[in-house]
Short mmCIF file of C-alpha atoms in Angstrom, two decimals:
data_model
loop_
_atom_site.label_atom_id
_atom_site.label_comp_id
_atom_site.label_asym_id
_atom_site.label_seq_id
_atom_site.Cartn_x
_atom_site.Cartn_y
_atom_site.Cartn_z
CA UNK O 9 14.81 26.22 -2.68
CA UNK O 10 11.34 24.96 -1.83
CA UNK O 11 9.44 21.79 -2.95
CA UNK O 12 6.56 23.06 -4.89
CA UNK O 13 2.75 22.30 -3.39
CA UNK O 14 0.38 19.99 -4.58
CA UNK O 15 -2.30 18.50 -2.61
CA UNK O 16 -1.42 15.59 -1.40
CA UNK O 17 -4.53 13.21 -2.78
CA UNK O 18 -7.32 13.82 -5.33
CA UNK O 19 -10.13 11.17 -6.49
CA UNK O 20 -12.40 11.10 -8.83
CA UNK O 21 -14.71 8.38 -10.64
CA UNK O 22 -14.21 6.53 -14.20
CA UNK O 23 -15.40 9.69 -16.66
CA UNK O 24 -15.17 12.13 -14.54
CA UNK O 25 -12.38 14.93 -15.05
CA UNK O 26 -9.55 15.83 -11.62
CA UNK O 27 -7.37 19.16 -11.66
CA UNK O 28 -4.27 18.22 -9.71
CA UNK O 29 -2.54 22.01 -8.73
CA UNK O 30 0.95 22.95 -8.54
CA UNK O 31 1.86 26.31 -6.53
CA UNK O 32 5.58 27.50 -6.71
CA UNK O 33 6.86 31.41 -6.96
CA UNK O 34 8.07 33.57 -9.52
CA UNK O 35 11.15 32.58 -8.91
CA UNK O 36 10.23 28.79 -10.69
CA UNK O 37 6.20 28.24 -11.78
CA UNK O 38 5.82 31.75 -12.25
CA UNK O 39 8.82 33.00 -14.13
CA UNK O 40 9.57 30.68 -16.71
CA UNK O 41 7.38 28.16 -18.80
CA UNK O 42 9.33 25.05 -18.22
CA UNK O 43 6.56 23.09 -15.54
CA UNK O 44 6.35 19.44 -16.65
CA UNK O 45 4.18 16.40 -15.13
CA UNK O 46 5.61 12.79 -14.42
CA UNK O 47 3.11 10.00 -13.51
CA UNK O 48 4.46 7.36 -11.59
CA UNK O 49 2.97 3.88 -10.78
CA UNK O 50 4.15 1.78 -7.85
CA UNK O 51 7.42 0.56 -8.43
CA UNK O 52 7.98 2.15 -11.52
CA UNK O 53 10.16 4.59 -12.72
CA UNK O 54 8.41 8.12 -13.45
CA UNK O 55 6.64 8.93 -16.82
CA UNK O 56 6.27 12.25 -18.50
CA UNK O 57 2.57 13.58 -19.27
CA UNK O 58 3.38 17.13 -19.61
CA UNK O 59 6.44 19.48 -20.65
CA UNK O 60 6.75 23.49 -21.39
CA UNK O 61 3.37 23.52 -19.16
CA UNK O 62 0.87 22.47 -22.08
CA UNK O 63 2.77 20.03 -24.11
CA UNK O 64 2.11 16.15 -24.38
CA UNK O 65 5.24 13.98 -26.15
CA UNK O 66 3.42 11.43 -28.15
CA UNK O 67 2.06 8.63 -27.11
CA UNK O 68 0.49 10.37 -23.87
CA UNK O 69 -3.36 10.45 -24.31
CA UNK O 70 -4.93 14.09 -24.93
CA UNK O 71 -7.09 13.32 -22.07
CA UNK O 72 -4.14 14.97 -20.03
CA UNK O 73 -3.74 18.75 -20.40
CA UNK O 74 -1.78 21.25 -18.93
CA UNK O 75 -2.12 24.93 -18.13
CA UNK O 76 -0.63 27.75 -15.89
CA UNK O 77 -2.11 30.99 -14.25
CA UNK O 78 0.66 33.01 -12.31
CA UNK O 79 2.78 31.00 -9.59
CA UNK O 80 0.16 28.58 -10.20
CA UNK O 81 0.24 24.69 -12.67
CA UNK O 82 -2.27 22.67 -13.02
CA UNK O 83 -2.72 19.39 -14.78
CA UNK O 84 -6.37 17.76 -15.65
CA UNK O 85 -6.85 14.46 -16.42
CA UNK O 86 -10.67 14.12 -18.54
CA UNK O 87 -12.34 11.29 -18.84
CA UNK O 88 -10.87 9.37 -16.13
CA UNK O 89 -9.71 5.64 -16.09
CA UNK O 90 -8.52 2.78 -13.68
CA UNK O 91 -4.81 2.95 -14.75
CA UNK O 92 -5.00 6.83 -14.41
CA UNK O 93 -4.49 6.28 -11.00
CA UNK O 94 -0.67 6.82 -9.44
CA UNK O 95 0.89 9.65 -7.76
CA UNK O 96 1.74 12.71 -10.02
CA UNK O 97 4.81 15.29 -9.64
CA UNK O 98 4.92 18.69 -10.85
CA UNK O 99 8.70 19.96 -11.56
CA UNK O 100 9.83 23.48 -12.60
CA UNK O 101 12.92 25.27 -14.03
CA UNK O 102 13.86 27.47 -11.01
CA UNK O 103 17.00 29.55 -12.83
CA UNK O 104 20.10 28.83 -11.01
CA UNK O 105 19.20 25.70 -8.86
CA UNK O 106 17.71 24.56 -11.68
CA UNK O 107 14.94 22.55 -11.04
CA UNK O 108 12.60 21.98 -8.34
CA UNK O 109 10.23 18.86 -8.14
CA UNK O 110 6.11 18.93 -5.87
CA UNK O 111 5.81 16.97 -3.50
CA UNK O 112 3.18 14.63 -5.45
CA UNK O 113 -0.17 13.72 -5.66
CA UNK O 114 -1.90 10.65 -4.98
CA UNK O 115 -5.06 10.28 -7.44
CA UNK O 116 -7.64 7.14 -6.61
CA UNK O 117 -10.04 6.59 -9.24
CA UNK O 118 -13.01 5.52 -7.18
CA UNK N 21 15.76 3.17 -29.08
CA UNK N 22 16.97 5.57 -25.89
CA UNK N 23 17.84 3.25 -23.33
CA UNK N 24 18.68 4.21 -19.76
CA UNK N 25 20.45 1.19 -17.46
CA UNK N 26 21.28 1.57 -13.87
CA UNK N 27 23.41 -0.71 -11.91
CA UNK N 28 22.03 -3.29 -9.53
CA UNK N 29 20.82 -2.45 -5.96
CA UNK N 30 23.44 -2.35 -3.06
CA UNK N 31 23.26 -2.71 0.31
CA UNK N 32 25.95 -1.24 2.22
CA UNK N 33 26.95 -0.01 5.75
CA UNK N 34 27.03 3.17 6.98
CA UNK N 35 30.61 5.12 6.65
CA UNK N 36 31.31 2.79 3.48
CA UNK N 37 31.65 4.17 0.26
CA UNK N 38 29.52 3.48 -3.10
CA UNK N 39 29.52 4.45 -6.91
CA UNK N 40 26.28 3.79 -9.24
CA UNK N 41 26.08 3.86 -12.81
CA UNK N 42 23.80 4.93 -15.58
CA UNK N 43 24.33 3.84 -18.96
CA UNK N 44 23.23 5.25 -21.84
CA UNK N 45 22.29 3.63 -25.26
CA UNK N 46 20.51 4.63 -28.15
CA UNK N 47 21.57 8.42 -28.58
CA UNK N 48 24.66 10.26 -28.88
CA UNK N 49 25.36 10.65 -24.83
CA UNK N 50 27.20 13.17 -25.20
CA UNK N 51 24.72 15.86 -26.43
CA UNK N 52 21.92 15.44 -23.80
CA UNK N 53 22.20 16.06 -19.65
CA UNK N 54 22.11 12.99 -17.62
CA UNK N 55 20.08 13.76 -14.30
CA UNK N 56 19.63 12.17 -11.03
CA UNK N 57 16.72 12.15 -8.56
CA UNK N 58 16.38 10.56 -5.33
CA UNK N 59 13.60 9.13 -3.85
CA UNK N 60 13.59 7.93 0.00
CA UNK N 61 10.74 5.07 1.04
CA UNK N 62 7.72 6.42 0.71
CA UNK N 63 8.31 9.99 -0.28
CA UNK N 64 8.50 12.07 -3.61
CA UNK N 65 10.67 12.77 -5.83
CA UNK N 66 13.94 14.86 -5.33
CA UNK N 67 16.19 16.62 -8.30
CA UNK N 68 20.05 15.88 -7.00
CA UNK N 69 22.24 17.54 -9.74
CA UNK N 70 22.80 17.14 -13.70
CA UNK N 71 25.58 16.88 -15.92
CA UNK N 72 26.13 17.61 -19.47
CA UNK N 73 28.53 14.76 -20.61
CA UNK N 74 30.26 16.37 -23.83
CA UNK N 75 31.76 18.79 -21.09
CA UNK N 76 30.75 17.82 -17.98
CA UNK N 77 29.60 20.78 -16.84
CA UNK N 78 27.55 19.74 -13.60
CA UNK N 79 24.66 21.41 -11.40
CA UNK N 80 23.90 20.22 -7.94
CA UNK N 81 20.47 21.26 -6.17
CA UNK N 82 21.44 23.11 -3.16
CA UNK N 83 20.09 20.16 -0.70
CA UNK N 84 22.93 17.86 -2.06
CA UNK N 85 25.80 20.24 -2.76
CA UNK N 86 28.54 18.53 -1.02
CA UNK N 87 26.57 15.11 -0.55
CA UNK N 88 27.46 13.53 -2.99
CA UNK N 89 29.64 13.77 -6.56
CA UNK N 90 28.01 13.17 -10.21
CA UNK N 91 30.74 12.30 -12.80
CA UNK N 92 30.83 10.64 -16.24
CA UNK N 93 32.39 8.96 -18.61
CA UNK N 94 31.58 9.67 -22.19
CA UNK N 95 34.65 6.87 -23.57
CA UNK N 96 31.71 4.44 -22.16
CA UNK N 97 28.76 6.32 -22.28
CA UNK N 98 28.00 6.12 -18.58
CA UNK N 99 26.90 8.41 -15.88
CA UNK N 100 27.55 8.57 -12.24
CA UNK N 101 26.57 9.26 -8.38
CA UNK N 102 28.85 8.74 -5.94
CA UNK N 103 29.08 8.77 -2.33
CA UNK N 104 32.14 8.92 -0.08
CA UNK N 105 30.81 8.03 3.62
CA UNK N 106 27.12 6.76 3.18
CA UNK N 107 24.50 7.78 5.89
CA UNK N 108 21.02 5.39 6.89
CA UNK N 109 19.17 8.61 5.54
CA UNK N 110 21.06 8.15 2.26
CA UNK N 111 18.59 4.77 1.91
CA UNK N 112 16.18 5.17 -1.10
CA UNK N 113 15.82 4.43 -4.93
CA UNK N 114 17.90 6.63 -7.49
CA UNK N 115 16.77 7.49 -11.28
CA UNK N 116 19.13 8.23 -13.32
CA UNK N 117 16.75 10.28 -16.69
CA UNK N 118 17.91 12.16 -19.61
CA UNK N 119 16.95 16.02 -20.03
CA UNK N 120 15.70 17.24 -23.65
CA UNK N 121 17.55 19.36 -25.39
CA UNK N 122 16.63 23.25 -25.08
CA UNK N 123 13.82 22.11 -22.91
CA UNK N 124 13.79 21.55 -18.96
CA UNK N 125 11.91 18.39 -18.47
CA UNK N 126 13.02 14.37 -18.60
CA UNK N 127 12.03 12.39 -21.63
CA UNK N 128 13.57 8.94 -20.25
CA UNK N 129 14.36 7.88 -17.33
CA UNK N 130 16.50 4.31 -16.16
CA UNK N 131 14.60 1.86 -14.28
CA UNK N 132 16.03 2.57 -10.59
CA UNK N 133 18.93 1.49 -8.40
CA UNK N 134 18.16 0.66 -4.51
CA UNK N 135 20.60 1.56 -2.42
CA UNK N 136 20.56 0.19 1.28
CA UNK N 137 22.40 1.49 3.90
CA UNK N 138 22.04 -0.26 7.27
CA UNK N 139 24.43 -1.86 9.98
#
């Protein structure tokens, strides 16, 4: 089974908003509603933003959001800060393997 | 408090053999899957297998099928990967996380074991 796509770097400025994409198939992104988001800062263990493609657990600011449009996820951070910055992994339920991770996203705020 | 613990990092040779743990506090262990992901210097993150404790019922991802074993213990709430003949390429950081219940995404994850594997 694949490694879903995400570009591999997006930047944006303090305030401004960044859409990080996640493409998969029907067979993961598409066909079930089960894409979450993990932020991870250097040397750090990963952090969930995002689960069942919209949700935030508590705690994560409601500047993150989540959304998805076919094989398609995408998370957008608003209102952007310095400690924003990390890499970011989709991951997706894919039935019988079961899960399948991106292959992350480096986001600079300028 | 839901506490993940991971053994220390290890540095081993190739061909040897090595067992890591993941401990579990905080929660009944037995009623959540314990999860492991690799990730190599450098590079993303990679979903290895899951196991559901109270039965151990285990899934393996396709790439590591074979590669490696994931076992637990519930008498001591602890979680396992295992390797029997450890490869250079097998050289990266391993989290051990815990999956929600009726939900397919990781709401805690342990703080990362190194493993090594040079001559």
């Amino acid at each position: 089974h694949s490694a879903l796509t995400q570009p591999h770097s997006v930047s944006g400025s303090p305030g401004q908003s960044v859409t990080i994409s996640c493409t998969g198939t029907s067979s993961d992104v598409g066909g079930y509603n089960y894409v979450s988001w993990y932020q991870q800062h250097p040397g750090k263990a990963p952090k969930v933003m995002i689960y069942d493609v919209t949700k935030r657990p508590s705690g994560v600011p409601d500047r993150f959001s989540g959304s998805k449009s076919g094989n398609t996820a995408s998370l957008t951070i608003s209102g952007l800060q310095a400690e924003d910055g990390a890499d970011y992994y989709c991951c997706s339920y894919a039935g019988s393997f079961p899960l399948v991770f991106g292959g992350g996203t480096k986001l600079t705020v300028l | 408090e839901v506490q993940l613990v991971q053994s220390g990092g290890e540095v081993k040779k190739p061909g040897e053999s090595l067992k890591i743990s993941c401990k579990g506090s905080g929660y009944d262990f037995t009623k959540y899957w314990i999860g492991w992901v690799r990730q190599m210097p450098g590079k993303g993150l990679e979903w290895m297998g899951i196991i559901y404790p109270g039965d151990y019922d285990t899934r393996y991802s396709p790439s590591f099928q074979g590669q490696v074993t994931i076992s637990a213990d519930k008498s001591i709430i602890t979680a396992y990967l295992q390797w029997s003949s450890l490869k250079a390429s097998d050289t990266a950081m391993y989290y051990c996380a815990r999956r929600v219940s009726s939900a397919w995404y990781f709401d805690s994850w342990g703080q990362g074991t190194l493993v090594t594997v040079s001559s």
